[in-house]
Short mmCIF file of C-alpha atoms and ligand atoms in Angstrom, two decimals:
data_model
loop_
_atom_site.label_atom_id
_atom_site.label_comp_id
_atom_site.label_asym_id
_atom_site.label_seq_id
_atom_site.Cartn_x
_atom_site.Cartn_y
_atom_site.Cartn_z
CA MET F 1 -27.07 -14.14 27.04
CA ILE F 2 -25.72 -13.23 23.65
CA GLU F 3 -27.08 -15.42 20.88
CA LEU F 4 -23.92 -15.68 18.83
CA PRO F 5 -21.89 -18.76 17.86
CA GLY F 6 -19.80 -19.88 20.83
CA LEU F 7 -21.37 -17.42 23.26
CA SER F 8 -24.97 -18.55 23.65
CA ASN F 9 -24.12 -20.58 26.77
CA VAL F 10 -21.80 -18.01 28.29
CA GLU F 11 -23.23 -15.69 30.89
CA LYS F 12 -21.56 -12.26 30.75
CA PRO F 13 -18.96 -12.98 28.07
CA VAL F 14 -15.67 -11.11 28.22
CA ILE F 15 -14.24 -10.63 24.76
CA LEU F 16 -10.86 -9.50 23.46
CA ALA F 17 -11.53 -6.23 21.57
CA PRO F 18 -10.23 -5.91 18.02
CA MET F 19 -6.94 -3.99 17.93
CA GLU F 20 -5.08 -3.27 14.71
CA GLY F 21 -1.43 -4.30 15.06
CA ILE F 22 -2.16 -6.22 18.27
CA THR F 23 -4.87 -8.88 17.93
CA ASP F 24 -3.11 -11.08 15.41
CA HIS F 25 -3.80 -14.77 15.78
CA THR F 26 -0.89 -15.28 18.20
CA PHE F 27 -2.24 -12.72 20.66
CA ARG F 28 -5.82 -13.90 20.21
CA ARG F 29 -4.71 -17.44 21.06
CA ILE F 30 -2.91 -16.22 24.19
CA CYS F 31 -6.01 -14.35 25.34
CA LEU F 32 -8.35 -17.28 24.61
CA ASP F 33 -6.03 -19.54 26.61
CA ALA F 34 -6.10 -16.99 29.43
CA GLY F 35 -9.90 -17.06 29.65
CA ALA F 36 -11.29 -14.69 27.02
CA ASP F 37 -14.62 -16.01 25.72
CA ALA F 38 -13.83 -14.83 22.19
CA GLY F 39 -11.44 -12.56 20.35
CA ILE F 40 -11.94 -10.37 17.29
CA SER F 41 -9.46 -10.00 14.45
CA GLU F 42 -7.64 -6.80 13.60
CA PHE F 43 -9.77 -4.70 11.28
CA ILE F 44 -9.67 -5.57 7.60
CA ALA F 45 -10.38 -3.08 4.80
CA ALA F 46 -13.34 -4.27 2.75
CA GLU F 47 -11.71 -2.84 -0.36
CA ALA F 48 -8.56 -4.90 0.28
CA LEU F 49 -10.51 -8.08 0.90
CA VAL F 50 -12.51 -7.74 -2.31
CA ARG F 51 -9.23 -7.22 -4.17
CA LEU F 52 -8.04 -10.45 -2.50
CA VAL F 53 -5.00 -8.75 -0.89
CA GLU F 54 -3.03 -11.49 0.85
CA LYS F 55 -2.47 -9.56 4.10
CA SER F 56 -6.24 -9.34 4.60
CA PHE F 57 -6.50 -13.11 4.48
CA ARG F 58 -3.65 -13.46 6.99
CA LYS F 59 -5.58 -11.26 9.41
CA MET F 60 -8.47 -13.74 9.20
CA GLU F 61 -6.37 -16.76 10.12
CA PRO F 62 -7.73 -18.62 13.13
CA ALA F 63 -5.99 -18.54 16.50
CA HIS F 64 -6.52 -22.20 17.43
CA GLY F 65 -8.59 -23.41 14.54
CA ASN F 66 -11.47 -24.51 16.73
CA GLU F 67 -12.46 -21.16 18.19
CA ILE F 68 -15.21 -18.85 17.01
CA ARG F 69 -13.76 -16.81 14.19
CA TRP F 70 -14.99 -13.26 14.54
CA VAL F 71 -13.68 -11.08 11.73
CA GLN F 72 -13.89 -7.30 11.65
CA ILE F 73 -14.32 -5.37 8.41
CA PHE F 74 -14.36 -1.64 7.72
CA GLY F 75 -15.51 0.26 4.69
CA ASN F 76 -18.06 2.82 3.56
CA ASN F 77 -19.39 1.27 0.40
CA PRO F 78 -22.32 -1.06 1.19
CA GLU F 79 -21.65 -3.25 -1.82
CA SER F 80 -17.91 -3.70 -1.08
CA VAL F 81 -18.48 -4.33 2.61
CA ALA F 82 -21.16 -6.90 1.80
CA ARG F 83 -18.88 -8.62 -0.71
CA ALA F 84 -15.98 -8.59 1.76
CA ALA F 85 -18.23 -10.13 4.42
CA LYS F 86 -19.20 -12.88 1.98
CA ILE F 87 -15.50 -13.58 1.31
CA ALA F 88 -14.88 -13.72 5.08
CA GLU F 89 -17.77 -16.18 5.43
CA GLU F 90 -16.40 -18.33 2.61
CA ASN F 91 -13.05 -18.33 4.39
CA GLY F 92 -14.47 -19.71 7.62
CA ALA F 93 -15.62 -16.66 9.61
CA HIS F 94 -18.44 -17.47 12.04
CA ILE F 95 -19.31 -13.83 12.76
CA VAL F 96 -18.56 -10.62 10.88
CA ASP F 97 -18.18 -7.40 12.85
CA LEU F 98 -18.54 -4.00 11.20
CA ASN F 99 -16.24 -1.22 12.35
CA PHE F 100 -18.13 2.04 12.84
CA GLY F 101 -15.85 3.40 15.55
CA CYS F 102 -12.24 3.76 14.44
CA PRO F 103 -11.20 7.37 15.18
CA VAL F 104 -7.87 7.36 13.32
CA LYS F 105 -7.52 10.25 10.87
CA LYS F 106 -6.45 8.21 7.88
CA ILE F 107 -9.53 5.99 8.34
CA VAL F 108 -12.17 8.66 9.03
CA SER F 109 -10.82 11.05 6.40
CA LYS F 110 -11.89 8.48 3.81
CA GLY F 111 -15.34 8.16 5.33
CA ASN F 112 -14.64 4.91 7.19
CA GLY F 113 -14.87 3.84 10.86
CA ALA F 114 -16.22 6.56 13.15
CA ALA F 115 -16.97 8.79 10.14
CA LEU F 116 -20.14 6.72 9.71
CA LEU F 117 -21.37 8.27 12.99
CA GLN F 118 -21.91 11.38 10.88
CA ASN F 119 -24.00 9.51 8.36
CA LEU F 120 -26.29 7.09 10.17
CA PRO F 121 -28.43 6.30 7.09
CA LEU F 122 -25.26 5.08 5.30
CA MET F 123 -24.17 3.15 8.42
CA GLN F 124 -27.56 1.44 8.37
CA GLU F 125 -27.34 0.75 4.64
CA ILE F 126 -23.90 -0.87 5.04
CA ALA F 127 -25.19 -3.03 7.90
CA LYS F 128 -28.30 -4.05 5.95
CA ALA F 129 -26.38 -4.90 2.78
CA THR F 130 -23.98 -7.04 4.82
CA VAL F 131 -26.72 -8.83 6.74
CA ASN F 132 -28.43 -9.63 3.44
CA ALA F 133 -25.21 -10.91 1.85
CA VAL F 134 -24.21 -13.53 4.41
CA SER F 135 -25.84 -16.30 6.39
CA ILE F 136 -23.60 -15.84 9.45
CA PRO F 137 -24.44 -13.28 12.16
CA VAL F 138 -23.28 -9.71 11.66
CA THR F 139 -22.35 -7.51 14.64
CA ALA F 140 -21.18 -3.90 14.84
CA LYS F 141 -18.91 -1.80 17.02
CA THR F 142 -19.21 1.94 17.43
CA ARG F 143 -18.75 4.91 19.75
CA LEU F 144 -21.08 7.30 21.58
CA GLY F 145 -21.01 9.79 18.73
CA TRP F 146 -18.73 11.98 16.65
CA ASP F 147 -18.31 14.55 19.46
CA PHE F 148 -20.18 15.76 22.54
CA ASN F 149 -22.57 17.75 20.32
CA SER F 150 -23.64 14.67 18.43
CA LEU F 151 -24.21 11.78 20.83
CA VAL F 152 -26.01 9.52 18.39
CA ALA F 153 -25.37 6.05 19.83
CA LYS F 154 -29.02 5.53 20.74
CA GLU F 155 -30.21 6.29 17.22
CA ALA F 156 -27.33 4.25 15.75
CA SER F 157 -28.31 1.27 17.92
CA MET F 158 -31.91 1.42 16.70
CA ARG F 159 -30.89 1.70 13.06
CA LEU F 160 -28.41 -1.17 13.38
CA GLN F 161 -31.02 -3.30 15.11
CA ASP F 162 -33.44 -2.56 12.27
CA ALA F 163 -30.74 -3.54 9.80
CA GLY F 164 -30.53 -7.00 11.39
CA ILE F 165 -27.33 -6.65 13.45
CA LYS F 166 -27.19 -9.41 16.09
CA ALA F 167 -25.17 -7.57 18.77
CA LEU F 168 -23.68 -4.12 19.19
CA THR F 169 -20.49 -3.13 20.97
CA LEU F 170 -20.39 0.40 22.32
CA HIS F 171 -17.12 2.10 23.30
CA GLY F 172 -17.99 4.81 25.82
CA ARG F 173 -16.11 7.61 24.06
CA THR F 174 -16.78 9.94 21.17
CA ARG F 175 -14.61 10.09 18.06
CA SER F 176 -13.24 13.47 19.10
CA GLN F 177 -12.01 11.97 22.38
CA GLN F 178 -9.97 9.37 20.49
CA TYR F 179 -8.59 7.44 23.50
CA GLY F 180 -8.41 10.39 25.91
CA GLY F 181 -10.61 11.14 28.89
CA ILE F 182 -12.61 8.45 30.60
CA ALA F 183 -15.03 6.00 29.01
CA ASN F 184 -18.57 7.03 29.91
CA TRP F 185 -20.31 3.91 31.19
CA GLU F 186 -23.40 5.91 32.19
CA ALA F 187 -23.89 6.74 28.52
CA ILE F 188 -23.44 3.04 27.68
CA ALA F 189 -26.08 2.21 30.33
CA GLU F 190 -28.49 4.72 28.78
CA VAL F 191 -28.29 2.95 25.43
CA LYS F 192 -28.69 -0.43 27.16
CA ASN F 193 -31.72 0.75 29.14
CA ASN F 194 -33.65 1.83 26.06
CA PRO F 195 -36.66 -0.57 26.18
CA ALA F 196 -36.75 -0.60 22.36
CA LEU F 197 -33.26 -2.14 22.21
CA THR F 198 -33.68 -5.90 21.98
CA ILE F 199 -30.25 -6.92 20.63
CA PRO F 200 -27.46 -7.56 23.15
CA LEU F 201 -25.19 -4.65 24.03
CA ILE F 202 -21.51 -5.22 24.71
CA GLY F 203 -19.85 -2.46 26.74
CA ASN F 204 -16.29 -1.34 26.10
CA GLY F 205 -13.82 1.13 27.50
CA ASP F 206 -11.19 1.31 30.24
CA ILE F 207 -11.80 -2.11 31.81
CA ASP F 208 -8.48 -2.83 33.48
CA SER F 209 -9.38 -4.85 36.56
CA ALA F 210 -11.80 -7.57 37.64
CA GLU F 211 -13.29 -5.15 40.14
CA LYS F 212 -14.05 -2.56 37.47
CA ALA F 213 -15.58 -5.21 35.23
CA LEU F 214 -17.85 -6.41 38.01
CA ASN F 215 -18.92 -2.86 38.88
CA PHE F 216 -19.64 -1.93 35.27
CA PHE F 217 -21.59 -5.13 34.62
CA LYS F 218 -23.73 -4.25 37.62
CA SER F 219 -24.15 -0.53 36.96
CA SER F 220 -24.75 -0.69 33.21
CA GLY F 221 -26.57 -3.99 32.76
CA VAL F 222 -24.61 -4.75 29.57
CA ASP F 223 -24.78 -8.27 28.19
CA GLY F 224 -21.04 -8.63 27.67
CA MET F 225 -17.79 -6.71 27.75
CA MET F 226 -14.87 -6.12 25.46
CA VAL F 227 -11.41 -5.54 26.86
CA GLY F 228 -8.70 -3.95 24.75
CA ARG F 229 -5.61 -2.10 25.92
CA ALA F 230 -5.43 -3.48 29.45
CA SER F 231 -5.04 -7.00 28.06
CA ILE F 232 -1.80 -6.09 26.27
CA GLY F 233 0.93 -7.69 28.37
CA ASN F 234 -1.78 -8.80 30.79
CA PRO F 235 -3.94 -11.49 29.17
CA TRP F 236 -4.48 -12.89 32.69
CA LEU F 237 -7.06 -10.11 33.07
CA PHE F 238 -9.59 -12.26 31.21
CA GLY F 239 -9.22 -15.14 33.68
CA GLN F 240 -9.35 -12.70 36.58
CA ILE F 241 -12.62 -11.14 35.37
CA LYS F 242 -14.14 -14.57 34.73
CA ALA F 243 -13.06 -15.72 38.22
CA ALA F 244 -14.56 -12.63 39.86
CA LEU F 245 -17.82 -13.12 37.94
CA ALA F 246 -17.96 -16.70 39.25
CA GLY F 247 -17.32 -15.48 42.80
CA LYS F 248 -13.88 -17.06 42.84
CA GLU F 249 -10.56 -15.69 44.02
CA VAL F 250 -8.70 -13.41 41.59
CA ILE F 251 -5.13 -14.63 41.19
CA LEU F 252 -2.34 -12.35 39.98
CA PRO F 253 0.47 -13.74 37.77
CA THR F 254 3.95 -14.14 39.23
CA LEU F 255 6.98 -12.52 37.62
CA LYS F 256 8.07 -15.96 36.42
CA GLN F 257 4.71 -16.50 34.71
CA LYS F 258 5.10 -13.12 33.01
CA VAL F 259 8.58 -13.96 31.75
CA ASP F 260 7.44 -17.40 30.57
CA LEU F 261 4.41 -16.07 28.71
CA CYS F 262 6.39 -13.24 27.15
CA ARG F 263 8.93 -15.82 25.94
CA LYS F 264 6.18 -18.02 24.48
CA HIS F 265 4.50 -15.02 22.86
CA LEU F 266 7.80 -14.11 21.20
CA SER F 267 8.45 -17.61 19.92
CA ASP F 268 4.89 -17.91 18.53
CA SER F 269 5.26 -14.49 16.96
CA ILE F 270 8.49 -15.55 15.28
CA VAL F 271 6.86 -18.74 13.97
CA GLN F 272 4.04 -16.60 12.57
CA LYS F 273 6.04 -13.71 11.13
CA GLY F 274 9.71 -14.66 11.00
CA GLU F 275 12.44 -13.50 13.40
CA LYS F 276 12.80 -9.90 12.23
CA ARG F 277 9.10 -8.97 12.05
CA GLY F 278 8.19 -11.19 14.98
CA ILE F 279 10.61 -9.28 17.23
CA LEU F 280 9.62 -5.88 15.84
CA GLU F 281 5.93 -6.56 16.52
CA MET F 282 6.70 -7.87 20.00
CA ARG F 283 8.11 -4.45 20.86
CA LYS F 284 4.47 -3.34 21.22
CA HIS F 285 4.02 -6.00 23.91
CA PHE F 286 7.34 -6.40 25.79
CA VAL F 287 7.07 -3.43 28.12
CA HIS F 288 3.43 -4.14 28.96
CA TYR F 289 4.29 -7.59 30.31
CA PHE F 290 6.47 -5.93 32.91
CA ARG F 291 4.43 -2.82 33.69
CA GLY F 292 4.95 -1.57 37.22
CA ILE F 293 8.08 -3.58 37.96
CA PRO F 294 10.58 -1.40 39.88
CA ASP F 295 13.93 -0.52 38.24
CA PHE F 296 12.85 -2.03 34.93
CA LYS F 297 14.30 0.71 32.69
CA PRO F 298 17.59 -1.04 31.71
CA PHE F 299 15.64 -4.21 30.83
CA LYS F 300 13.14 -2.15 28.86
CA LEU F 301 15.89 -0.50 26.81
CA ALA F 302 17.56 -3.86 26.18
CA LEU F 303 14.27 -5.49 25.12
CA LEU F 304 13.43 -2.65 22.78
CA SER F 305 16.81 -2.74 21.09
CA ALA F 306 17.29 -6.53 20.86
CA GLU F 307 17.32 -7.65 17.24
CA THR F 308 17.52 -11.42 17.56
CA ALA F 309 15.63 -14.02 19.54
CA ASP F 310 18.87 -14.87 21.37
CA ALA F 311 19.36 -11.25 22.38
CA VAL F 312 15.79 -11.08 23.74
CA GLU F 313 16.31 -14.33 25.63
CA LEU F 314 19.46 -12.94 27.23
CA VAL F 315 17.36 -10.11 28.70
CA LEU F 316 14.39 -12.28 29.67
CA LYS F 317 16.46 -14.77 31.63
CA ASN F 318 17.82 -11.94 33.77
CA ILE F 319 14.36 -10.73 34.80
CA HIS F 320 13.60 -12.42 38.11
C1 FMN K 401 -3.74 -0.10 19.14
C2 FMN K 401 -5.23 -0.15 19.02
C3 FMN K 401 -5.80 -0.64 17.87
C4 FMN K 401 -7.21 -0.69 17.74
N1 FMN K 401 -7.75 -1.23 16.61
C5 FMN K 401 -9.10 -1.37 16.53
C6 FMN K 401 -9.69 -2.06 15.43
O1 FMN K 401 -9.01 -2.56 14.52
N2 FMN K 401 -11.05 -2.16 15.41
C7 FMN K 401 -11.84 -1.64 16.40
O2 FMN K 401 -13.07 -1.76 16.35
N3 FMN K 401 -11.31 -1.01 17.46
C8 FMN K 401 -9.96 -0.89 17.55
N4 FMN K 401 -9.42 -0.31 18.66
C9 FMN K 401 -10.31 0.12 19.75
C10 FMN K 401 -10.49 -1.01 20.79
O3 FMN K 401 -11.13 -2.13 20.21
C11 FMN K 401 -11.31 -0.52 21.98
O4 FMN K 401 -12.57 -0.12 21.51
C12 FMN K 401 -10.67 0.65 22.71
O5 FMN K 401 -9.29 0.44 22.89
C13 FMN K 401 -11.34 0.89 24.07
O6 FMN K 401 -11.26 -0.25 24.88
P1 FMN K 401 -10.13 -0.40 26.04
O7 FMN K 401 -10.24 0.80 26.92
O8 FMN K 401 -10.46 -1.69 26.73
O9 FMN K 401 -8.81 -0.42 25.33
C14 FMN K 401 -8.03 -0.21 18.78
C15 FMN K 401 -7.43 0.28 19.94
C16 FMN K 401 -6.05 0.33 20.07
C17 FMN K 401 -5.46 0.87 21.34
#
């Protein structure tokens, strides 16, 4: 069990991973409705939050309003990150997550995200300052290490535990792998099996089926899982994993269900962001809803070039 708000009664929670540009409150709501036990916000720059930049506050908006609000922050200055966490708490966050894993060049080049894997004392200091600044739980998310020559996740987990982090998510890749190769769940299991680790460990990487989730729960012993990319266009995956964990039948969505949810996602996105931006952002999702459907190319091109809700609808109603 993971002793965090909303999760302490959930055995083997399956959580929507934070994804910049994807896990806005519309998508988080869709995934929660589909069975995710929790969902984390897109990452928010501590420096932007302390400067009270409006976009940062929008990223913190709740999905339903009654769910656990788990807000992710990145930064490399302990004082700013701690202040940002306090602002998140004051704005209704129930849990703050610290990003120590983002591999993107423009983030790490400024010493943020996965760059902290090269400076574990600073990672620990940031975590400690944040834990001391807020009264809500603080969690962290990181990777196995900077590259294969510096697999430091075990040491990072100990330092974060010492700093007072309440749960750690480990993505089974190094920074240098970015999103390539295969997530190493044996390495995740090694960190989990360290007898000195007493905080819950959430495993992450490449979960794209209920079967894989079940196997990795069993082989690694992790306390929970985060699912990212495979949920895009397929939020049903959460319900499928939860069903498999409960020993129930795994049900696949029909094409009609896919069209209906894609339509709802678009209309919610437009309510949230307006027609132009709502449609633009949905272009990251459209194709994923219909992955694997034969002869989909003309529909794909039409969906990706549609500029109005009516034009999208014209395409959607012809997918059957
Ligand atoms: C488009 C995209 C955006 C992401 N943004 C974040 C982020 O803001 N914070 C974070 O901790 N991880 C971020 N990630 C990493 C995911 O949370 C996750 O760790 C990674 O995708 C591996 O899990 P998966 O194989 O289930 O996708 C992002 C991943 C993608 C693909």
